[in-house]
Coordinates of C-alpha atoms and ligand atoms in Angstrom, one line a residue:
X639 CA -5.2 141.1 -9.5
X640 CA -3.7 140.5 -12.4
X641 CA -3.1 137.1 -13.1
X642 CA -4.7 134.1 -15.3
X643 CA -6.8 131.6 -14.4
X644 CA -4.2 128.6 -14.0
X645 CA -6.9 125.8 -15.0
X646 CA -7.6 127.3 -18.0
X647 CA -4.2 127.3 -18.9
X648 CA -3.5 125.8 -22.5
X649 CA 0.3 124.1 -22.4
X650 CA 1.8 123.8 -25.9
X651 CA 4.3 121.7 -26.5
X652 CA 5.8 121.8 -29.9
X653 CA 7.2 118.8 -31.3
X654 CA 10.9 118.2 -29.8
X655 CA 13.6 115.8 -30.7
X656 CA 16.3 116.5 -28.4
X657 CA 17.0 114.6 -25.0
X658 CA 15.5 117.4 -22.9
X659 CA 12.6 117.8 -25.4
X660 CA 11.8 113.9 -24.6
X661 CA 12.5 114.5 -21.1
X662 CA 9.5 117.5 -21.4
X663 CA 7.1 116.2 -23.4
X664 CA 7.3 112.6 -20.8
X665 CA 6.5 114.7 -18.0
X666 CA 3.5 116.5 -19.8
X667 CA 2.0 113.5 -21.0
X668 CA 2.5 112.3 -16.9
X669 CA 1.0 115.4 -15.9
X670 CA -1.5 115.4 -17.9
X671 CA -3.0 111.6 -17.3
X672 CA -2.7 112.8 -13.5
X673 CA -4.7 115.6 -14.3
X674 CA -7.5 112.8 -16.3
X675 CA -7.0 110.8 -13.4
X676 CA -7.5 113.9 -10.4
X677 CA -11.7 114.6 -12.5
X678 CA -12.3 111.5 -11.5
X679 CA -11.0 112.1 -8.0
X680 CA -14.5 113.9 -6.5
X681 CA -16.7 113.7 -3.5
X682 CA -20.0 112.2 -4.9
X683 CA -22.5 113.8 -2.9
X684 CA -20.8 117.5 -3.4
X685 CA -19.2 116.8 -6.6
X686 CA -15.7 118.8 -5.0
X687 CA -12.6 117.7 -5.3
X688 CA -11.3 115.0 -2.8
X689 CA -8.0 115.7 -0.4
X690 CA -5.8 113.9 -2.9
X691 CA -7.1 115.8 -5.9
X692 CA -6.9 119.1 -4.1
X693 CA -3.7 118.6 -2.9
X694 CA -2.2 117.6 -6.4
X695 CA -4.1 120.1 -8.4
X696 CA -3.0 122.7 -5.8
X697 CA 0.6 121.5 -5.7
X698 CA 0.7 121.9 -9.1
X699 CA -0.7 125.3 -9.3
X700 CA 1.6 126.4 -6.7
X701 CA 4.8 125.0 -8.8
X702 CA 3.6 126.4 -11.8
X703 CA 2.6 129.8 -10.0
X704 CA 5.6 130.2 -7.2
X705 CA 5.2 133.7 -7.2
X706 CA 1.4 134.0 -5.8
X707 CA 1.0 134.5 -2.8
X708 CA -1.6 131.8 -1.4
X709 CA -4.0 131.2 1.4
X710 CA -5.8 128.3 2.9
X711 CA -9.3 128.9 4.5
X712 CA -10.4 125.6 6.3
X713 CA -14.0 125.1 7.3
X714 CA -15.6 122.9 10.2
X715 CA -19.5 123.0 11.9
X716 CA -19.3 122.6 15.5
X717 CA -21.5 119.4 16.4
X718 CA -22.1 118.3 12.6
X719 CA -22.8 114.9 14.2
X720 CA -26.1 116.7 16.0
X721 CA -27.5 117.9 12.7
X722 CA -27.3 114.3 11.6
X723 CA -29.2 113.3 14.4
X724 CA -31.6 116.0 14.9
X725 CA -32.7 116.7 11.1
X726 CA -31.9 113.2 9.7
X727 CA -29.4 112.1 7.0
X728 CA -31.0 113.9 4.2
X729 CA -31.3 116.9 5.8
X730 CA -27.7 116.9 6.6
X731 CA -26.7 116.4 3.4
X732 CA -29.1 119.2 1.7
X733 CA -27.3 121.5 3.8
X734 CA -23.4 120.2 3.1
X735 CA -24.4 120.3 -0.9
X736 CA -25.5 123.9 0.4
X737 CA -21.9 124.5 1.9
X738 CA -19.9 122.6 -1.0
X739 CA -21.4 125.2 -3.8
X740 CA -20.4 128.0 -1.6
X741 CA -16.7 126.9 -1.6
X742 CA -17.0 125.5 -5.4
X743 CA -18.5 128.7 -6.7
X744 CA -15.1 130.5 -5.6
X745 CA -13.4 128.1 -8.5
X746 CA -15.7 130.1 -10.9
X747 CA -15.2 133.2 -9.4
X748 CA -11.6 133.4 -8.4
X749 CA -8.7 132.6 -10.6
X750 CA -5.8 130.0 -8.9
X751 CA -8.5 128.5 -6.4
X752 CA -9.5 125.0 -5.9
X753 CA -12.3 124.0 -3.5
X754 CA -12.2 120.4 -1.7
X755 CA -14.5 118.4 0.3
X756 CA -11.8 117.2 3.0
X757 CA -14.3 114.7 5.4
X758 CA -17.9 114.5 6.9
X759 CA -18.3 118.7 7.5
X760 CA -14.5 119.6 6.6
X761 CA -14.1 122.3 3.7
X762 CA -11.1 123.7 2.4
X763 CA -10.2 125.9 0.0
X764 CA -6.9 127.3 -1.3
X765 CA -6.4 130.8 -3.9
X766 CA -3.8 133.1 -4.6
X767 CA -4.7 136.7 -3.2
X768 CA -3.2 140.1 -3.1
X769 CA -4.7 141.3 0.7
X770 CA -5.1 139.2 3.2
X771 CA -8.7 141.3 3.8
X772 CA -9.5 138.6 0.7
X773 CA -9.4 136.1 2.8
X774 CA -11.2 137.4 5.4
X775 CA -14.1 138.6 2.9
X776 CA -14.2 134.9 1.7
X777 CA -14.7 133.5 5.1
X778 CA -17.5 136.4 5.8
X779 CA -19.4 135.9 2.9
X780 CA -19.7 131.5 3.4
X781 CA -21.0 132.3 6.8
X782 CA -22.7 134.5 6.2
X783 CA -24.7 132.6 3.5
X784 CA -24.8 129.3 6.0
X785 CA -26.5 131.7 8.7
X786 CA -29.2 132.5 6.0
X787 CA -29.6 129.3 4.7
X788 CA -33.3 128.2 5.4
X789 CA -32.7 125.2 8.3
X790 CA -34.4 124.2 11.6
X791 CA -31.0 123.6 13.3
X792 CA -28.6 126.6 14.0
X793 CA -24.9 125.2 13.0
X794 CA -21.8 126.9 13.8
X795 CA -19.4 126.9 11.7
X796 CA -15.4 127.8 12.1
X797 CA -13.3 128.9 9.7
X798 CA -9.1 128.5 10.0
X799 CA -6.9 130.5 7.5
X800 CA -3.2 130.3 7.0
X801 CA -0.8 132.1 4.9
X802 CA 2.4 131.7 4.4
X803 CA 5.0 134.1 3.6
X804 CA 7.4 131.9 1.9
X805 CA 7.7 131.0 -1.8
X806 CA 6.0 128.2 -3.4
X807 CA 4.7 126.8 0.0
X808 CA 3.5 123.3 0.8
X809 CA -0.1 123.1 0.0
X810 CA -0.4 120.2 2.9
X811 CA 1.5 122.4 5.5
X812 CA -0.7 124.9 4.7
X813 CA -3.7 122.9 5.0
X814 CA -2.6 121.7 8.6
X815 CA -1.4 125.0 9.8
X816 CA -5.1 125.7 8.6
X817 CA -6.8 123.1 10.7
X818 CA -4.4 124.1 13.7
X819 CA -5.9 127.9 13.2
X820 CA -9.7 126.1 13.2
X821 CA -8.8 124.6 16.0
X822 CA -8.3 127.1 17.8
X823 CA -11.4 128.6 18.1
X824 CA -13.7 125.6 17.4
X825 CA -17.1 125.8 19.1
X826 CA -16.1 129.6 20.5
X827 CA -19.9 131.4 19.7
X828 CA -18.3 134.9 19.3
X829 CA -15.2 133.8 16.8
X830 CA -15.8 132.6 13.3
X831 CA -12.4 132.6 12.1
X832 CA -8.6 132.4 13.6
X833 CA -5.2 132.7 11.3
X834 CA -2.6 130.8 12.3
X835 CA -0.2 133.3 13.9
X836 CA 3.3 133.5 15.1
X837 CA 2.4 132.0 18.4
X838 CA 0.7 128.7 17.0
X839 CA 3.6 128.1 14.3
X840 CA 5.8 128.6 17.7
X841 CA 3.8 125.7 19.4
X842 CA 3.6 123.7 16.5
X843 CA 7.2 124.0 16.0
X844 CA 7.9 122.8 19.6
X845 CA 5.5 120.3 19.3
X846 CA 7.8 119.2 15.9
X847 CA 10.7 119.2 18.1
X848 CA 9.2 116.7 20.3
X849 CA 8.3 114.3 18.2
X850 CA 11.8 114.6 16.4
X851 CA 13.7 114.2 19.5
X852 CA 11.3 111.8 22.1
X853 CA 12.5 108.1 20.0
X854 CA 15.9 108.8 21.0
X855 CA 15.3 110.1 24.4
X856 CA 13.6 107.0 25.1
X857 CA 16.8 104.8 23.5
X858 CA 19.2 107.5 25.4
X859 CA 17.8 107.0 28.6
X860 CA 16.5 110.9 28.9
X861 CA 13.7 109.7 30.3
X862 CA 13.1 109.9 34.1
X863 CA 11.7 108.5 36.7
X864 CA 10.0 110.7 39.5
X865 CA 8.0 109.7 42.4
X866 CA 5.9 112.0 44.2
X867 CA 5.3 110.8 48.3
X868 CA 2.0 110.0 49.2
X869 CA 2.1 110.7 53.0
X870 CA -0.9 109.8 55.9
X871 CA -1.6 113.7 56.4
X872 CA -2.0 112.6 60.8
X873 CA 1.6 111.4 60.8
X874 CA 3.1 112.7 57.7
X875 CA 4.4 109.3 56.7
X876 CA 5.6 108.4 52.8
X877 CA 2.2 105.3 52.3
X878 CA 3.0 105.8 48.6
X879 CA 4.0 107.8 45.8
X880 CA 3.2 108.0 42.3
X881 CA 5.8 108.1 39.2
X882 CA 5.6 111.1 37.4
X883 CA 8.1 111.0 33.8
X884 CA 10.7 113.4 33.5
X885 CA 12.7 114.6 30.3
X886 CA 16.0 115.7 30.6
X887 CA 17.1 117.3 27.6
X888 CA 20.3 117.2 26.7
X889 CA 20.1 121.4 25.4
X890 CA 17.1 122.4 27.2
X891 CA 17.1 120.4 30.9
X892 CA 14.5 119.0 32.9
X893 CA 11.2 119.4 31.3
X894 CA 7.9 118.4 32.6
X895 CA 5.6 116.5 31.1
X896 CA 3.0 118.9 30.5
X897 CA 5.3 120.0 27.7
X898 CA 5.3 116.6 25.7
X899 CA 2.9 114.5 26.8
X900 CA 0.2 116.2 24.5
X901 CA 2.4 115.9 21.5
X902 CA 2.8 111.9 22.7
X903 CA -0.5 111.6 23.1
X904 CA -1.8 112.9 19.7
X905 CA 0.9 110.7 17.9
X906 CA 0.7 107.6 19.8
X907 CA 3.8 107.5 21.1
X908 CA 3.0 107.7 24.9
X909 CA 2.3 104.1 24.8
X910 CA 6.0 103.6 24.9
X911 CA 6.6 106.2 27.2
X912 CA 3.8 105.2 29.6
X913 CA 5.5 101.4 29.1
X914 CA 8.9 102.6 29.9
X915 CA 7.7 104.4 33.3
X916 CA 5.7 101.7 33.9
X917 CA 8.7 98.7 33.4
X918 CA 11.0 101.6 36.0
X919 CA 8.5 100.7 38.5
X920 CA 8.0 97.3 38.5
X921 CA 11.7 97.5 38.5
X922 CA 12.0 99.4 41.4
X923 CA 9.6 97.4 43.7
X924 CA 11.2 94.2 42.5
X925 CA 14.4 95.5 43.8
X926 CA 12.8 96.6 47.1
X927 CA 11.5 93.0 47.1
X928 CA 14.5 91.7 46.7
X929 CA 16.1 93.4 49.5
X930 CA 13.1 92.5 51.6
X931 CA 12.5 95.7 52.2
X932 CA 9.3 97.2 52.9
X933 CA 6.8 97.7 49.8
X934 CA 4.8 100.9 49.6
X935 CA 2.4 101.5 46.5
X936 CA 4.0 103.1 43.3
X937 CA 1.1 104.4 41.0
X938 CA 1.4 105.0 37.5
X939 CA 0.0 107.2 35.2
X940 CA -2.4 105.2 32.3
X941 CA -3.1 107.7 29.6
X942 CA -6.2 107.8 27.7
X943 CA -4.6 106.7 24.4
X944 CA -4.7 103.4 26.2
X945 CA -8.2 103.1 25.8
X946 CA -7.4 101.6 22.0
X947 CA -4.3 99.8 23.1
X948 CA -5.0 96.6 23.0
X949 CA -1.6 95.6 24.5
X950 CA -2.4 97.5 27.6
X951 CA -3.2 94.1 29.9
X952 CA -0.5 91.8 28.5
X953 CA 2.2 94.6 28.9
X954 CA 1.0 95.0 32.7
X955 CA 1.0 91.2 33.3
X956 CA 4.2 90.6 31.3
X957 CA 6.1 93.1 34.2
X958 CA 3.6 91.5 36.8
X959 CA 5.8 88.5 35.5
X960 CA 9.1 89.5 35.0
X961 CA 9.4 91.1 38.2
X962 CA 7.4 89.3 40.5
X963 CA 5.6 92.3 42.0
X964 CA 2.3 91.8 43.7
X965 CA 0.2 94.2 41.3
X966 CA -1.7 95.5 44.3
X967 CA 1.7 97.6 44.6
X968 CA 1.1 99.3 41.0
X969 CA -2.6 101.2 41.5
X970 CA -3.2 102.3 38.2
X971 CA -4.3 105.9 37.5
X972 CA -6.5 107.2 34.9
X973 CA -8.3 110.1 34.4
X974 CA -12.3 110.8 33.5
X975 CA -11.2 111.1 29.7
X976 CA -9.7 107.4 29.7
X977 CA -13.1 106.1 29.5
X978 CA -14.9 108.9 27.8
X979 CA -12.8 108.0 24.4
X980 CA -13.8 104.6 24.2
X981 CA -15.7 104.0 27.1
X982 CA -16.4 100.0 26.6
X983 CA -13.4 99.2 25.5
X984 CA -11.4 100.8 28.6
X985 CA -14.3 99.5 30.9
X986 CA -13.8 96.3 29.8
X987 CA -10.1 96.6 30.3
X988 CA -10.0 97.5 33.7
X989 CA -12.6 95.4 35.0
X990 CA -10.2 92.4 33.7
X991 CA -6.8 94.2 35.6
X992 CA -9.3 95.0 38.5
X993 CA -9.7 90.7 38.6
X994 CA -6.4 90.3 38.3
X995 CA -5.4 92.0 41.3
X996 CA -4.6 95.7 40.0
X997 CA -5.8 99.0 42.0
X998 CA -7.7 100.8 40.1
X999 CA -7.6 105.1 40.9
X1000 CA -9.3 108.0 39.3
X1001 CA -6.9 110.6 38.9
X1002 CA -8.3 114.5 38.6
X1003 CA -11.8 113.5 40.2
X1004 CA -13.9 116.6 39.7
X1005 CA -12.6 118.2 36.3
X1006 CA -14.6 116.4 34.0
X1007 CA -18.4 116.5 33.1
X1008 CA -19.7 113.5 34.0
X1009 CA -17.4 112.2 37.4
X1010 CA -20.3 111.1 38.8
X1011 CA -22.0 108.8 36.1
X1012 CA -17.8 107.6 36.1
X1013 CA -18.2 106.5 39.7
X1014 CA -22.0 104.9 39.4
X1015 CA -20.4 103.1 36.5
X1016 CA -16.6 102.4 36.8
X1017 CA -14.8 99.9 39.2
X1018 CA -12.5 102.3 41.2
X1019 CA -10.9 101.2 44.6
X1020 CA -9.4 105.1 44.7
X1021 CA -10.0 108.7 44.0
X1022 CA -7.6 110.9 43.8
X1023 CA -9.2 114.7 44.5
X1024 CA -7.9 117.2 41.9
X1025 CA -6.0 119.9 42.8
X1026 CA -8.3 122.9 41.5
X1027 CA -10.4 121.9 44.4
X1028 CA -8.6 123.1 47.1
X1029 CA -6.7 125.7 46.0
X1030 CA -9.9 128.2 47.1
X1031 CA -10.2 127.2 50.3
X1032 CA -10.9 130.5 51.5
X1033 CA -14.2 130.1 49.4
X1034 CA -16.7 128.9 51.8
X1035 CA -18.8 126.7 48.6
X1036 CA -15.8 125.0 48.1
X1037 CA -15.1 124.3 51.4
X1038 CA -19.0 122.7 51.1
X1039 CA -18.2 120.9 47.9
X1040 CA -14.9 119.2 49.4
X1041 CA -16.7 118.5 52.6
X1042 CA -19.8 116.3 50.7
X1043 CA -17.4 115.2 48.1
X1044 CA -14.8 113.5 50.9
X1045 CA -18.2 112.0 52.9
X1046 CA -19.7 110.7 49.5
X1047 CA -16.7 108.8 48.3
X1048 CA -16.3 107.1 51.8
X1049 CA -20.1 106.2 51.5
X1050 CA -19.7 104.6 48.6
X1051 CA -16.4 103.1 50.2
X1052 CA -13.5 104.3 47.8
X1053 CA -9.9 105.5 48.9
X1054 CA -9.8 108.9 48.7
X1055 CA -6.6 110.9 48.2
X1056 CA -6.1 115.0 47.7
X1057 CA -3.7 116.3 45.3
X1058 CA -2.2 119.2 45.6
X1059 CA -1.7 119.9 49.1
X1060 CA 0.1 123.3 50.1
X1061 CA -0.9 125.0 53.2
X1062 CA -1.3 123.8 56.9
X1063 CA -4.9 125.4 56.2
X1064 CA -5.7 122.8 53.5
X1065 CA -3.9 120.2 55.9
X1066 CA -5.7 120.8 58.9
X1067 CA -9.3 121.2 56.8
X1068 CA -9.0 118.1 54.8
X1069 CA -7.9 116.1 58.1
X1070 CA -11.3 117.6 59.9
X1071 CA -13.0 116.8 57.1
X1072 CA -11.8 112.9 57.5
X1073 CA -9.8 112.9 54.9
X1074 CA -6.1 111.0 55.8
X1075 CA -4.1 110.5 52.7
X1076 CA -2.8 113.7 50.5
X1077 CA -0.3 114.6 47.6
X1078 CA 1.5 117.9 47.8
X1079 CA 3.8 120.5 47.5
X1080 CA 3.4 120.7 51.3
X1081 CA 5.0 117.5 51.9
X1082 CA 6.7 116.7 49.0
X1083 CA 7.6 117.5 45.7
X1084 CA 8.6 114.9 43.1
X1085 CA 11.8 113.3 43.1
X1086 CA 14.4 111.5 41.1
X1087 CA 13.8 107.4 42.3
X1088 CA 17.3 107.5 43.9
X1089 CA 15.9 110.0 46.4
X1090 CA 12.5 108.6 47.3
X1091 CA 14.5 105.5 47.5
X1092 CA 16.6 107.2 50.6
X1093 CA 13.5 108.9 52.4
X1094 CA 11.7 105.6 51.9
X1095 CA 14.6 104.3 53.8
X1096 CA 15.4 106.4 56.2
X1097 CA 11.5 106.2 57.6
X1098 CA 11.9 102.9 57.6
X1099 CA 13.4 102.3 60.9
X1100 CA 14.9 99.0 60.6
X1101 CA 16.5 99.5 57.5
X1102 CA 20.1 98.4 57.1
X1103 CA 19.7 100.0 53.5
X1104 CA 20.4 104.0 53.5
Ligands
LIG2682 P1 -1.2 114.0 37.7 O1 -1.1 112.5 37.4 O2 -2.4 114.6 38.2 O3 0.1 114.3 38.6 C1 0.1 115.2 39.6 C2 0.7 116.5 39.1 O4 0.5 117.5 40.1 C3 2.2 116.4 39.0 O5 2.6 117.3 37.9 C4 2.7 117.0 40.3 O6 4.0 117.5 40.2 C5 1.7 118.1 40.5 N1 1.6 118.4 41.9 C6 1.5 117.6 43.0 N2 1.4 118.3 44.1 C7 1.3 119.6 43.8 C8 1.2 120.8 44.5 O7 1.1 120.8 45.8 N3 1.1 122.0 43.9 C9 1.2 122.0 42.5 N4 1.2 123.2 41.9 N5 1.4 120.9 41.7 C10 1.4 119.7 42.4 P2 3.5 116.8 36.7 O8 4.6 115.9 37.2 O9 3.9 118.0 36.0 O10 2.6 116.0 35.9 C11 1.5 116.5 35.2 C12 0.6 115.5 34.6 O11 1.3 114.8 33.5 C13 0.2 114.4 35.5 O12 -0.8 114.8 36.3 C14 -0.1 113.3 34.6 O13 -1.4 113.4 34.1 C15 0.8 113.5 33.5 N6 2.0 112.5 33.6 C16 3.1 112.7 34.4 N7 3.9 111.6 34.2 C17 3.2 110.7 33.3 C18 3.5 109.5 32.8 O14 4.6 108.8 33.0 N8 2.6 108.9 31.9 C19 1.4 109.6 31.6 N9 0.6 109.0 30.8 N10 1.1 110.8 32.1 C20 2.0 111.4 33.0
LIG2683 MG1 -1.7 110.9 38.2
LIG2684 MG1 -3.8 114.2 39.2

């Protein structure tokens, strides 16, 4: 390739009296204290450039280059934390000093490249190059010096690379795009390296779109509530029902949750969201209690992000409050994951709701790893079965598995529930199995509030309401 090493680059600036000249020679002297300033900008222990350096120094670069075309390779070892702990501190570091001259020597070696020490076990690296093969080359020739570096405990590292095909890209777009490409195959044995393709700037576009558009969708009322029935599988009466949010887009319709509750959930978000449902409930019931009508259980969905909130029991008291709801009437669902991000700090959390009267149900039972430590440890009242179970009832293991599961949670006295109901098979083998209460398709899909409101009603045969 024929180009200059851009670090090396000399500017002159001849003397200049005009306003422009002034104008010029301000921004050099700018640039070039930033540039002082960005040396002293460097990881200690690897002596690379930190994330604020490297983003300046590649900023510039790019602005002062805007016809390269450059790449991004982002590096991260599966289980870092496990190196730490097996081999001890020192040994850790001796190997990320190893890694950080890897990616450094590249600033020797290729022109228009900067190597940075992001975090902990997070490389990056961005150069100009001609074929993306480069990139790939790069990405072989690190790992392949990590796999031969002499050290008692295999790591596994991933690489992400992204490209852009636009002029003078943003070096921090580029650097997330990266991360989104690591991502992607993080902890996969038999991949080293992912580039972010047309398919992950699709879903990271959509997920852009979400975050744009879910403040005022919240302030517009776009937000939805659904209930699911909950129905006693002998009699196929509505006992419950759980809210479920819905969006409806004003250009795209109803869309599930599944869609935007992962992009709420990564930006924090969901704890409005989950507060809004939540307040449509309360709502609901208190209405219902108004009327003196007969209550039935509403549960809500508690999302795992709620294990930092520490809002999460006054915002449940507060509608316990304002609406004069028995809580019993809101059983709270969370799933495995709730306690698994901060497990003490959710424990604690529901063990204080649990006092105060709250229900407390474990949604998904039997898709995470460590359900059972969950139920030795947590204080549930329910468990709601998770759909993946009985969807192969024709296998005869899991007809064993939901057979035990159903007679263990009763042993250890716990509500049990089955999502996902769909066939008169299921029905008729959950009901042998003693199982009474179920969630399905079979019985019920979710609906809009207004029309759980009328079936509500129209079981309820002295109701003067429907
Ligand atoms: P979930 O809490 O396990 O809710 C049950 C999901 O299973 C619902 O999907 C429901 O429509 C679906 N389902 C129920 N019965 C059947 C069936 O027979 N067949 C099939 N194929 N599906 C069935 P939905 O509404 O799409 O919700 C998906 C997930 O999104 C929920 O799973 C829950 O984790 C989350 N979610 C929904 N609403 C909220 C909310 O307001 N806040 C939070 N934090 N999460 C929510
Ligand atoms: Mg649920
Ligand atoms: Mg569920």
């Amino acid at each position: 390739m024929g180009y200059q090493k851009a670090k090396d680059e000399v500017i002159n600036v001849s003397p200049q009296t005009t306003d422009a000249g002034k104008m010029e020679l301000y921004l050099y002297s700018l640039r070039k204290m930033a540039q002082q300033n960005v040396e002293s900008n460097r990881i200690t222990l690897t002596n690379l450039y930190n994330l604020k350096a490297f983003f300046y120094l590649c900023g510039e670069m790019i602005r002062e280059n805007p016809d390269l075309q450059y790449g991004v390779i982002l590096m991260d070892i599966t289980q870092f934390k496990a190196v730490n702990e097996f081999c001890g501190r020192s040994e850790g570091d001796r190997l990320l000093k190893f890694i950080a001259d890897c990616f450094g020597a590249y600033e020797k070696e290729r022109p228009y490249t900067y190597a940075c020490h992001v975090r902990a076990d997070v490389f990056c690296m961005c150069t100009a190059y001609g074929e993306k093969q480069e990139l790939v080359d790069i990405v072989l020739s690190i790992k392949k010096k990590i796999d031969e570096f002499p050290f008692v405990y295999k790591v596994l590292p991933s690489f992400g690379i992204s490209i852009s095909a636009e002029r003078e890209p943003s070096i921090s777009y580029l650097k997330d795009c990266a991360v989104i490409a690591m991502n992607s195959i993080k902890g996969k044995v038999f991949a080293s390296y992912a580039f972010f393709d047309d398919e992950m700037r699709r879903h990271q576009l959509r997920e852009r779109q979400v975050e744009n558009d879910i403040v005022s969708a919240l302030q517009e009322g776009e937000l939805e509530l659904y209930i699911q029935p909950k129905v006693d599988m002998h009699s196929g009466r509505i006992v419950g029902g759980e809210a479920l949010v819905r969006w409806n887009h004003p250009q795209k319709g109803m869309i599930g949750p599944g869609e935007f509750i992962p992009v709420l959930e990564k930006n924090g978000f969901i704890i409005n969201v989950d507060a809004y449902i939540w307040e449509r409930v309360f709502s609901y019931l208190g209405s219902l209690q108004q009327k003196k009508r007969h209550l039935v259980p509403i549960s809500v969905n508690v999302s795992r992000v709620h294990a930092y909130d520490t809002g999460l029991c006054d915002t449940l008291l507060g509608l316990k409050e304002k609406y004069q709801v028995p809580v019993g009437y809101v059983p709270l669902e969370l799933t495995e994951g709730a306690f698994l991000e901060d497990e003490e700090g959710m424990y604690v959390r529901m063990k204080f709701l649990k006092s105060k009267g709250f229900v407390i149900s474990m949604d998904d039972f039997g898709t995470g790893y460590s359900t059972m430590n969950m139920l030795k440890n947590q204080p549930m009242d329910e468990i709601k079965i998770d759909r993946g179970f009985i969807t192969d009832m024709d296998n005869p293991k899991c007809r064993i598995i939901v057979r035990h599961t159903i007679d263990m949670l009763k042993d250890l006295n716990t509500r049990v529930i089955v999502e996902g109901v769909e066939t008169k098979e299921q029905r008729e083998f959950l009901l042998k199995c003693g199982c009474d209460l179920a969630q399905g398709f079979l019985f019920y899909k979710p609906v809009p509030v207004e029309e759980f409101d009328r079936l509500l009603c129209s079981q309820d045969k002295s109701c003067h309401f429907c």
